[in-house]
Coordinates of C-alpha atoms and ligand atoms in Angstrom, one line a residue:
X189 CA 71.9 -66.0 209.2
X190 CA 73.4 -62.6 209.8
X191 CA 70.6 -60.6 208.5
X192 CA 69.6 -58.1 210.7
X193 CA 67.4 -56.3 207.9
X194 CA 63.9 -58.0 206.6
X195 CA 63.5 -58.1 203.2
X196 CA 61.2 -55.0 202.4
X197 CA 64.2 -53.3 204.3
X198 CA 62.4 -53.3 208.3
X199 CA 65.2 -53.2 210.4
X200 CA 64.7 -56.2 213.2
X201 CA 66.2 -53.6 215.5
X202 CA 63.0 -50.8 214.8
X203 CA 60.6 -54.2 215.3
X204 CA 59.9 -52.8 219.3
X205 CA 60.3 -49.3 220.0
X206 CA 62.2 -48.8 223.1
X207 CA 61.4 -45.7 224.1
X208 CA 57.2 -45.7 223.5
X209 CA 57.1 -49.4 224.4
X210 CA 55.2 -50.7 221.0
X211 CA 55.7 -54.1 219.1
X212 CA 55.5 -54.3 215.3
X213 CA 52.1 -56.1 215.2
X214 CA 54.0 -58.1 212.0
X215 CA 56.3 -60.0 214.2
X216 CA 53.1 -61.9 215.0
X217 CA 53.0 -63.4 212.0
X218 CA 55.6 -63.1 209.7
X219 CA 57.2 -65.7 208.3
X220 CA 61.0 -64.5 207.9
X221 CA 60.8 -63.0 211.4
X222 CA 59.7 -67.0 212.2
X223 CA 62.8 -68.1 210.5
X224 CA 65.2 -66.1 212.4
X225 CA 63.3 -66.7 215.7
X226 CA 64.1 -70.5 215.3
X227 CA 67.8 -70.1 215.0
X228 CA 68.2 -66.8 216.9
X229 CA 65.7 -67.9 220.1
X230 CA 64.9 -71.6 220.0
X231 CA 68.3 -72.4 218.9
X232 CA 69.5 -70.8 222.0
X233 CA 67.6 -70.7 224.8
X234 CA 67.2 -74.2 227.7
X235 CA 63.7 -76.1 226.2
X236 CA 60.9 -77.5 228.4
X237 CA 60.4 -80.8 227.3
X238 CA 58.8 -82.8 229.2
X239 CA 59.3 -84.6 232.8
X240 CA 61.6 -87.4 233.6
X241 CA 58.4 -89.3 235.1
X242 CA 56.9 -89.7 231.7
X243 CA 59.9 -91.7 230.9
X244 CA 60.5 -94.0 234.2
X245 CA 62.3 -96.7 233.0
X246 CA 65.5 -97.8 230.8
X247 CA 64.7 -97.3 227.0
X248 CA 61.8 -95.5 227.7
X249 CA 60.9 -92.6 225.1
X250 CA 59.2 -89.6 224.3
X251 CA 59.0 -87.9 221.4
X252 CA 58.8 -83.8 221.4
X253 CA 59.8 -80.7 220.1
X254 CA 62.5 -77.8 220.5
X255 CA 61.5 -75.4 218.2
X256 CA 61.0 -76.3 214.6
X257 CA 63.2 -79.6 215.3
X258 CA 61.7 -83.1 216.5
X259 CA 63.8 -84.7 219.0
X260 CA 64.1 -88.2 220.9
X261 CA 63.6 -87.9 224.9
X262 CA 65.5 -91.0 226.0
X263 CA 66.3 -92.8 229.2
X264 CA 69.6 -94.6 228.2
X265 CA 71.7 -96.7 230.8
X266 CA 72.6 -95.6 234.1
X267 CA 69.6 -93.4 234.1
X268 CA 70.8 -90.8 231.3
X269 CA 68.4 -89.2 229.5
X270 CA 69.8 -87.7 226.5
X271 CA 68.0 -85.8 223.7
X272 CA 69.0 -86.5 220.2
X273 CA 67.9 -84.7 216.9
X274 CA 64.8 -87.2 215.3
X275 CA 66.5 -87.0 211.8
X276 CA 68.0 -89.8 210.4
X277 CA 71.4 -89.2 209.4
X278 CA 71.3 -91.3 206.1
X279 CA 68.5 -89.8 204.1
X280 CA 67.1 -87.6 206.2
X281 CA 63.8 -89.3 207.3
X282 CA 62.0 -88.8 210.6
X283 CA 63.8 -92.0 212.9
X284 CA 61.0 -91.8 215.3
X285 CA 57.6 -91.7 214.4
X286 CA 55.6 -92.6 217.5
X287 CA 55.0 -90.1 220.1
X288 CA 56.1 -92.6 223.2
X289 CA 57.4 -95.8 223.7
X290 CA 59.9 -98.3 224.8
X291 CA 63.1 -99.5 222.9
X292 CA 66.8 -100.4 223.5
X293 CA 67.5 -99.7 219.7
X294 CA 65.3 -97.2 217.3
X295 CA 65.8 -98.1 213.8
X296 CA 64.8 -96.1 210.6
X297 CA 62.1 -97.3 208.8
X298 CA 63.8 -96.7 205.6
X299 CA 66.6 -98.4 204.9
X300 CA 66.8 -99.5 209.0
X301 CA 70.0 -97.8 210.4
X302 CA 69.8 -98.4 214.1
X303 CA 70.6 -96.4 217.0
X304 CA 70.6 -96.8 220.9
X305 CA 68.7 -94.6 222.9
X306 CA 71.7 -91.8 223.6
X307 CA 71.7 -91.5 219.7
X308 CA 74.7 -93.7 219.2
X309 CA 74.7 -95.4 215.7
X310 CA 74.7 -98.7 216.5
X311 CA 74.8 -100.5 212.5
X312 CA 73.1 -100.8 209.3
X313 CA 71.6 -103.8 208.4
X314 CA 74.1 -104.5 205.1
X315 CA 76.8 -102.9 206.4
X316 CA 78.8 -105.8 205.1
X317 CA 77.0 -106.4 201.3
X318 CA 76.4 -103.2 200.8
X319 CA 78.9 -100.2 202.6
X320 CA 82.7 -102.2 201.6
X321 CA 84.3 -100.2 203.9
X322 CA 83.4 -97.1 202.7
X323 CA 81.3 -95.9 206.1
X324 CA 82.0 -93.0 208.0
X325 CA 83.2 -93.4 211.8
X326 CA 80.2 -94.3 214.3
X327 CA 80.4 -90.8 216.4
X328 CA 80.3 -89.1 212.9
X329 CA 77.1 -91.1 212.0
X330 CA 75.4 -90.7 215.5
X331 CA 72.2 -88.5 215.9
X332 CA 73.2 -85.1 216.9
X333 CA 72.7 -84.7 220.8
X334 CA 71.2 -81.3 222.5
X335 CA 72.2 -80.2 225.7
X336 CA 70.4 -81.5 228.8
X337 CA 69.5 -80.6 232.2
X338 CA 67.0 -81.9 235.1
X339 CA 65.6 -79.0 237.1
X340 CA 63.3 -80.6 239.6
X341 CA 62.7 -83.4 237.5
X342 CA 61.8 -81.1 234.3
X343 CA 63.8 -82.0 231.1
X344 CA 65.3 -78.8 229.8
X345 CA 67.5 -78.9 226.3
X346 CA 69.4 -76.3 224.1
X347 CA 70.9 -76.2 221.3
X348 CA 73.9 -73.9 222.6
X349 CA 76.2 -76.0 223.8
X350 CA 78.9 -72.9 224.4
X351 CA 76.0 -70.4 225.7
X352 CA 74.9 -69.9 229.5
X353 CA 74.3 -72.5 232.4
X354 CA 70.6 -73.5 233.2
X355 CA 71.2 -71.8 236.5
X356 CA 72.7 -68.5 234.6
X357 CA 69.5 -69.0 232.2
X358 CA 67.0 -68.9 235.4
X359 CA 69.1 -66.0 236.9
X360 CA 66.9 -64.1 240.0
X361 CA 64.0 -66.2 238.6
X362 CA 65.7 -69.0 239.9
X363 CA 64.7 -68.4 243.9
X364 CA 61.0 -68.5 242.9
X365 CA 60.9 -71.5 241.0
X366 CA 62.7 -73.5 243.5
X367 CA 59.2 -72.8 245.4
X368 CA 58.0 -74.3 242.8
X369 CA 59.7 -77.0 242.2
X370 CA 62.3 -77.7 244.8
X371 CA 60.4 -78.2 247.6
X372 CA 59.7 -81.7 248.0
X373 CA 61.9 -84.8 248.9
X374 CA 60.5 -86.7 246.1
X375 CA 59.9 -83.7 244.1
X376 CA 56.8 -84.1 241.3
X377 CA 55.6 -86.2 238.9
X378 CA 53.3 -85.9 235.8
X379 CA 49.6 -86.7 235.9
X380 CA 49.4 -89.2 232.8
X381 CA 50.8 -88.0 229.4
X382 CA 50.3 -84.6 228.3
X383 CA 47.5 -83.1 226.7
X384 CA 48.7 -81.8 223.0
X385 CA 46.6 -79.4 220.7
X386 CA 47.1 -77.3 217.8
X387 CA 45.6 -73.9 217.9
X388 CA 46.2 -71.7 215.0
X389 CA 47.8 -69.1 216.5
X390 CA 51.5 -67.6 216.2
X391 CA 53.7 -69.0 219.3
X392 CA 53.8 -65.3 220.6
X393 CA 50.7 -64.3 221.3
X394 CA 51.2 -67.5 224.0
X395 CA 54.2 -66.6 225.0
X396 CA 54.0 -63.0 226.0
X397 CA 50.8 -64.0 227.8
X398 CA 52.4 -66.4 230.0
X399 CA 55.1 -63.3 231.1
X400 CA 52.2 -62.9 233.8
X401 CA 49.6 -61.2 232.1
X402 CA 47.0 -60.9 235.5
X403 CA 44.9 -58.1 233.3
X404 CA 42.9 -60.2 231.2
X405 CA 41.9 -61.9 233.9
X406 CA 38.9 -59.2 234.6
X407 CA 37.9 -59.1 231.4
X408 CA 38.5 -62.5 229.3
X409 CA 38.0 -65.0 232.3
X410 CA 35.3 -62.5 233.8
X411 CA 32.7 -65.3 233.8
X412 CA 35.1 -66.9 237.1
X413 CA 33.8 -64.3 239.2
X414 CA 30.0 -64.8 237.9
X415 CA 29.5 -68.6 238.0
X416 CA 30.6 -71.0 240.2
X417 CA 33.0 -71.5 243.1
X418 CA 35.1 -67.9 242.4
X419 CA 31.8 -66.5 242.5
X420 CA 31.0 -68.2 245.8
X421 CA 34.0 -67.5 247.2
X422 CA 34.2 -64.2 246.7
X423 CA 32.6 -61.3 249.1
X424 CA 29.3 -60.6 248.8
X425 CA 27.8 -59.9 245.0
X426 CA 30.6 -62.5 244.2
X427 CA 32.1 -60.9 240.9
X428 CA 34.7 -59.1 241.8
X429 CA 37.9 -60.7 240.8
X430 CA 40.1 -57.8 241.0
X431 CA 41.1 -58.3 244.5
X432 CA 43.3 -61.6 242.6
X433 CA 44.9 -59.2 240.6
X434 CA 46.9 -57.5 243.7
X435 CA 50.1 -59.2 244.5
X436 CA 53.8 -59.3 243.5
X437 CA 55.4 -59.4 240.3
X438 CA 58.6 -60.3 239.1
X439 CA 59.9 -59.3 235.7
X440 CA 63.9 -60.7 234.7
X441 CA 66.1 -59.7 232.1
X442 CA 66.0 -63.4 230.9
X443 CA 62.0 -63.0 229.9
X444 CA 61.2 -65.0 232.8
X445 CA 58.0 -63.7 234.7
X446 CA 56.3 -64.4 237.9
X447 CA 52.9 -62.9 239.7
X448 CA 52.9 -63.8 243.5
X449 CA 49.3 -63.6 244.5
X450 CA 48.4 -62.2 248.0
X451 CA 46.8 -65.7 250.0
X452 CA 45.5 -63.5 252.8
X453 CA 41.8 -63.4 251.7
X454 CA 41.9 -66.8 251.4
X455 CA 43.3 -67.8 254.7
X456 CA 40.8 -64.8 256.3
X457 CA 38.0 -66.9 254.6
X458 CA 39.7 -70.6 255.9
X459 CA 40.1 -69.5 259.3
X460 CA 38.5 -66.3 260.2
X461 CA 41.6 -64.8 261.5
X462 CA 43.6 -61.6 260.5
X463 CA 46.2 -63.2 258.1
X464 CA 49.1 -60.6 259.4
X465 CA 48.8 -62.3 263.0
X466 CA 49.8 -65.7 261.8
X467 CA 52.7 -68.0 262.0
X468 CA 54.0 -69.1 259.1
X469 CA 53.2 -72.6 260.6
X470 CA 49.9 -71.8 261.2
X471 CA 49.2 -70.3 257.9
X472 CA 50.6 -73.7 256.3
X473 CA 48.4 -75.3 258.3
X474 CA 45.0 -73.2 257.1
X475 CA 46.3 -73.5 253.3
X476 CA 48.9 -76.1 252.4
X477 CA 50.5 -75.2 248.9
X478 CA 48.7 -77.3 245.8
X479 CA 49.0 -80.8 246.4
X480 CA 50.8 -80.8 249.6
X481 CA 49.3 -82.1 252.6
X482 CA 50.0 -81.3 256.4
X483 CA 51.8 -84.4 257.0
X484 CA 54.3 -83.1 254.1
X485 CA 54.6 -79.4 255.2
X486 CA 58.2 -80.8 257.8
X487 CA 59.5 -81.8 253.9
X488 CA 59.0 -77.9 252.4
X489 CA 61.0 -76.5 255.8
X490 CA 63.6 -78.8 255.4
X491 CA 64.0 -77.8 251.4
X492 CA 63.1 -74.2 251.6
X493 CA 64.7 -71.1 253.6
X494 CA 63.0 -69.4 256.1
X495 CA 62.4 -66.2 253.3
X496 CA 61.3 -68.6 250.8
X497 CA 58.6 -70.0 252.9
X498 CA 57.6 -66.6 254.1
X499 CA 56.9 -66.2 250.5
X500 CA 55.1 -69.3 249.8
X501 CA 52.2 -69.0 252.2
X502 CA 51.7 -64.9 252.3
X503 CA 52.3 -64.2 248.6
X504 CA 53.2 -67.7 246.2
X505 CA 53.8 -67.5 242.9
X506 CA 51.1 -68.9 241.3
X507 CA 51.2 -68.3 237.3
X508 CA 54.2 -66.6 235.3
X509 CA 56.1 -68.1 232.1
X510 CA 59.7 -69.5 232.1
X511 CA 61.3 -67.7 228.7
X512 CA 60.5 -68.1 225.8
X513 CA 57.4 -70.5 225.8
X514 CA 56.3 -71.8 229.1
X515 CA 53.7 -71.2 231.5
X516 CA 53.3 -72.7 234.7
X517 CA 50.5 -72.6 237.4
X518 CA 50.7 -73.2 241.0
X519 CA 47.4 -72.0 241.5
X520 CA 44.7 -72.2 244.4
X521 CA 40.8 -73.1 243.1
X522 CA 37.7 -72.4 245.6
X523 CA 35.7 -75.2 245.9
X524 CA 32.0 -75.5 246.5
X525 CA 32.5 -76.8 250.3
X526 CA 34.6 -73.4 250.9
X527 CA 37.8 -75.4 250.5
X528 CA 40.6 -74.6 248.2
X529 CA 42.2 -76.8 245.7
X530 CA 45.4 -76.2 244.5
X531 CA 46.5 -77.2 241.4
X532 CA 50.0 -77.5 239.2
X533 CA 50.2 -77.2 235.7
X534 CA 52.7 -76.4 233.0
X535 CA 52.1 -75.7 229.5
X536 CA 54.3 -75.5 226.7
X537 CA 53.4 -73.6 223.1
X538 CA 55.5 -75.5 220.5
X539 CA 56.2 -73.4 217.3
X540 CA 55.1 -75.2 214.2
X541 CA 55.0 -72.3 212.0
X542 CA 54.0 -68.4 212.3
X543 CA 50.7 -69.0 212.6
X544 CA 50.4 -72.4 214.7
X545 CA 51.4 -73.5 218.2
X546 CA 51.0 -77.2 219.8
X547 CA 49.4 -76.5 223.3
X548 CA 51.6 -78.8 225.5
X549 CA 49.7 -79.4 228.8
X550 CA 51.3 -81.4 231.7
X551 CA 49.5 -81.8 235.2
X552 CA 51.5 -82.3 237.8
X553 CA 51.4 -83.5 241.4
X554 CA 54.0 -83.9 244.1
X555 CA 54.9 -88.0 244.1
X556 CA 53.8 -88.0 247.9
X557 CA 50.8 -86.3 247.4
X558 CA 48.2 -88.9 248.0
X559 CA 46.5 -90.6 245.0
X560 CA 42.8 -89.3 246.1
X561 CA 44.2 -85.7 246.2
X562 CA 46.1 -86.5 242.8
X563 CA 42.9 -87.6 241.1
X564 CA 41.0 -84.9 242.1
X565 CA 43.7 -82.1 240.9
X566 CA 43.6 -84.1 238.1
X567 CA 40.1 -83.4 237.6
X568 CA 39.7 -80.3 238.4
X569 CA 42.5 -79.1 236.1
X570 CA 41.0 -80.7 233.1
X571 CA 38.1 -79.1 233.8
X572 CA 39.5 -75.7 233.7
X573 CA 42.8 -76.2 231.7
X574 CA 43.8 -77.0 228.5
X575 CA 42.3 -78.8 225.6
X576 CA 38.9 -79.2 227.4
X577 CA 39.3 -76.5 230.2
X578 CA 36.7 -73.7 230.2
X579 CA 39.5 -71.1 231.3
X580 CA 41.8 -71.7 228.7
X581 CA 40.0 -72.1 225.9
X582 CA 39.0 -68.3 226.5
X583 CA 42.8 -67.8 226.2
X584 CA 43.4 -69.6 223.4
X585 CA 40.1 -68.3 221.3
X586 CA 41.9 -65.0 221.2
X587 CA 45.4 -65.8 220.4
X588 CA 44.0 -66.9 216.5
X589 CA 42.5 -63.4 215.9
X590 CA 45.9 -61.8 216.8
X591 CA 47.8 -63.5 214.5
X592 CA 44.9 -62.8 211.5
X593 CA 45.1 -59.3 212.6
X594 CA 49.1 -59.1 212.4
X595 CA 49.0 -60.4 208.9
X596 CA 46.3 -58.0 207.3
X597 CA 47.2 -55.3 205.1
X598 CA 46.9 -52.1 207.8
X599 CA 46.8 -54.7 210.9
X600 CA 50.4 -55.8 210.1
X601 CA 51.0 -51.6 209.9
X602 CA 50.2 -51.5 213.8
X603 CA 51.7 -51.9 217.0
X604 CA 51.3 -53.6 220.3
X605 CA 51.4 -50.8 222.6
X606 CA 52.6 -51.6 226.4
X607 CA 50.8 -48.6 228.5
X608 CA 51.1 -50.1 232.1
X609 CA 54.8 -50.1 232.6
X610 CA 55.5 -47.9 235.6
X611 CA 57.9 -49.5 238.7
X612 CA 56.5 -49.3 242.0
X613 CA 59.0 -51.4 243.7
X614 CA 59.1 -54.4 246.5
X615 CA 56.7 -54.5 249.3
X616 CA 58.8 -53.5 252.4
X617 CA 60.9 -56.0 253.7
X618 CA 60.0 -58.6 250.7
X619 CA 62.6 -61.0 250.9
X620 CA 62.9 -62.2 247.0
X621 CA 65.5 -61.0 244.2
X622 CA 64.5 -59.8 240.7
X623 CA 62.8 -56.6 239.6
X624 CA 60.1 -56.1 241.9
X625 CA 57.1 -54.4 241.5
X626 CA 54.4 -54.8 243.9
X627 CA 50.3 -53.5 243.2
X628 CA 47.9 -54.3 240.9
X629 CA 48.9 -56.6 237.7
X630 CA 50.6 -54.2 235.3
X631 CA 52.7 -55.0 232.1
X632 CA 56.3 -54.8 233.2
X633 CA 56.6 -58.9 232.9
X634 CA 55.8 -58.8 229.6
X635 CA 57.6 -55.8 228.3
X636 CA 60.7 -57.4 229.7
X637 CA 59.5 -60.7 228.2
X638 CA 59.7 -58.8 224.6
X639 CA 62.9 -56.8 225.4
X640 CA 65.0 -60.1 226.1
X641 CA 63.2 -61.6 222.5
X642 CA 64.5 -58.5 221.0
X643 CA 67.7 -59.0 222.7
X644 CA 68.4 -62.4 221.1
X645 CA 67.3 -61.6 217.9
X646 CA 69.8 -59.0 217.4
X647 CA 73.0 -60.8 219.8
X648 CA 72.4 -64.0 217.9
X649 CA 72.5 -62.4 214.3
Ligands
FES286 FE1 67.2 -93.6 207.7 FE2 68.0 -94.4 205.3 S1 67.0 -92.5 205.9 S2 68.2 -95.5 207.1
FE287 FE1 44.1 -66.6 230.7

């Protein structure tokens, strides 16, 4: 579509105001702004969909979404994985209709056209009776194929087969995640199949939370620093969890968002020594990063640079979003015997519809990390994460009010107003690209996250 107008004449350029930083409260909820979003941002941007450990071996298979569309996730021969379009090119019908599974060929159920895993058509079963000749060529009946990539092991896809590199896509984000998820030999590998819930709530309201919203932390999650081991942990009187909230953020002009989180009360607590007078070794040492052990700290020198690492055990990213629908967390969890447990997570919220998302959530774990460790991040994360997790279901109670509220009569009238946007810069000496803005949490991340959404609604047109 080249519309660039709504039908009761809103302009999609007037949806955010630039210059007063306010959001159309509609475009949480309306359905033509949903359409276009589909084409104009899912049918553009690189995908999260899933981990190549969920699908090990040959013909293995997963079954997910990018965007409105259901695709096949499919380890071919020589270790491709390819993702092909789930639509069957006959008559339409959904080919696969499993979420996982094993198969060298998946065949229709209707009238059984077959197809290997890289979405080559393979035949019909009365070709000869039935087609005479009259068949199209086999690459013109094959499933339509998305682009693929493997960053650290995570299956990205788009659509856009002309538009940017993964690496162009990432852009200054890109040093960061490799933190993330470059820093291992073996790199990581999912903890079990995901977690996947509906929550009736527009994708958006997810999405521009995960650009590194720290805020809501003090208010929403403000039972983590009455009960339990955040309590514990903290100084005396416990509840304080603003000192979380000071750190590093980094905002891109790709939506992508990070918020590095200052370790040092941590390691003070750990060792009872002024964080600034420690080695990086010796800091590594007090606090590996989540699921790393000691014996696997000579693997994140040998994949990181000397900067990177700086990074990683003064001021780590821990939570931030990968544009448009991604969160991850590399976060660190007080325990009740004064350790800390770090935990890896990555959630993905699937459109299906303006005013539903599927909560994707994968737990992760480097593959050397050792199986005790694994079982208890495992644990731990189900406990505060995702379908079951107390955190997150404080996260996703709210996200279904927003959307209501966009779509009443006044509500869809009002605006999302983005008051904490101020630059205060990079910490001296801070080694990182990006826009930097070091402090207390604010709302660059997500304004930026909004301005690149507004971006490809209009370029895309
Ligand atoms: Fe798939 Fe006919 S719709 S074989
Ligand atoms: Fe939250």
């Amino acid at each position: 579509s080249t519309r660039n107008v709504l039908s009761d004449g809103t302009k999609i350029e007037d949806l955010i105001k630039v210059d007063t930083r306010e959001v159309q409260m509609r475009a949480l909820s309306d359905h033509e702004i949903y359409d276009l979003e589909m084409q104009r941002v899912f049918g553009h941007s690189w995908l999260l969909l899933g981990h190549e450990t969920e699908i090990p071996a040959e013909n293995d298979f997963i079954v997910r979404d990018m965007g409105s569309d259901s695709v096949i996730v499919a380890r071919g021969k020589n270790d491709q994985i390819s993702v092909s379009l789930n639509v069957c090119p006959h008559r339409g019908m959904k080919i696969s209709t499993v979420d996982a599974g094993n198969t060298p060929i998946h065949k229709c159920i209707y009238h059984g056209w077959a197809f290997r895993p890289n979405g080559d058509f393979l035949a019909s079963p009365v070709e000869k009776e039935c087609m005479h000749g009259t068949m199209m060529s086999k690459a013109e009946l094959s499933l339509e194929q998305a682009r693929v990539t493997l960053y650290g092991g995570l299956i990205f896809a788009t659509w856009d087969h002309e538009g940017e590199s993964f690496e162009d896509f990432l852009g200054d984000a890109k040093w960061y995640f490799d933190i993330l998820f470059q820093r291992s030999d073996k790199g990581l590998e999912v903890l079990g199949p995901p977690q996947r819930f509906v929550v009736r709530a527009n994708w958006k309201t997810a999405g521009e939370q995960s650009a590194a919203d720290g805020f809501h932390t003090l208010t929403l999650h403000r039972w983590l620093g009455e009960v339990g081991n955040y309590a514990k942990s903290g100084q005396e009187g416990g509840a304080d969890l603003s000192p979380e909230m000071i750190g590093v953020e980094v905002s891109s002009p790709h939506g992508h968002a990070l918020r590095c989180i200052d370790l040092g009360r941590k390691i003070r607590k750990l060792t009872g020594l002024d964080p600034d007078v420690l080695s990086v070794d010796q800091k590594l040492d007090a606090l590996p990063p989540p699921g790393v052990t000691r014996e696997m700290v000579p693997q994140l020198k040998r994949k990181l640079s000397e900067d990177q690492l700086k990074v990683l055990v003064s001021m780590p990213p821990q939570v931030g979003g990968i544009f448009p629908n991604v969160l991850f967390a590399f976060v660190y969890i007080p325990q009740s015997d004064g350790t800390v447990l770090g935990l890896t997570l990555l959630h993905a919220y699937v459109p299906k519809g303006p005013d539903q998302l599927e909560f994707v959530n994968w737990v992760l774990a480097e593959k050397d990390t050792p199986q005790e460790l694994k079982e208890k991040m495992l644990r731990q994360s189900i406990q505060l994460f995702g379908t079951s997790g107390m955190v997150e279901q404080d996260d996703s109670d709210t996200w279904p009010h927003m959307t209501t509220a966009a779509k009443g009569a006044r509500g869809r009238k009002s605006t999302l107003k983005y008051q904490a946007v101020y630059a205060t810069g990079a910490p001296e000496g801070w080694p990182g690209p990006g826009i930097v803005n070091e402090g207390f949490t604010k709302d660059d991340t997500q304004w930026h996250w909004w301005l690149h959404w507004h971006e490809l609604m209009l370029a895309n047109a």
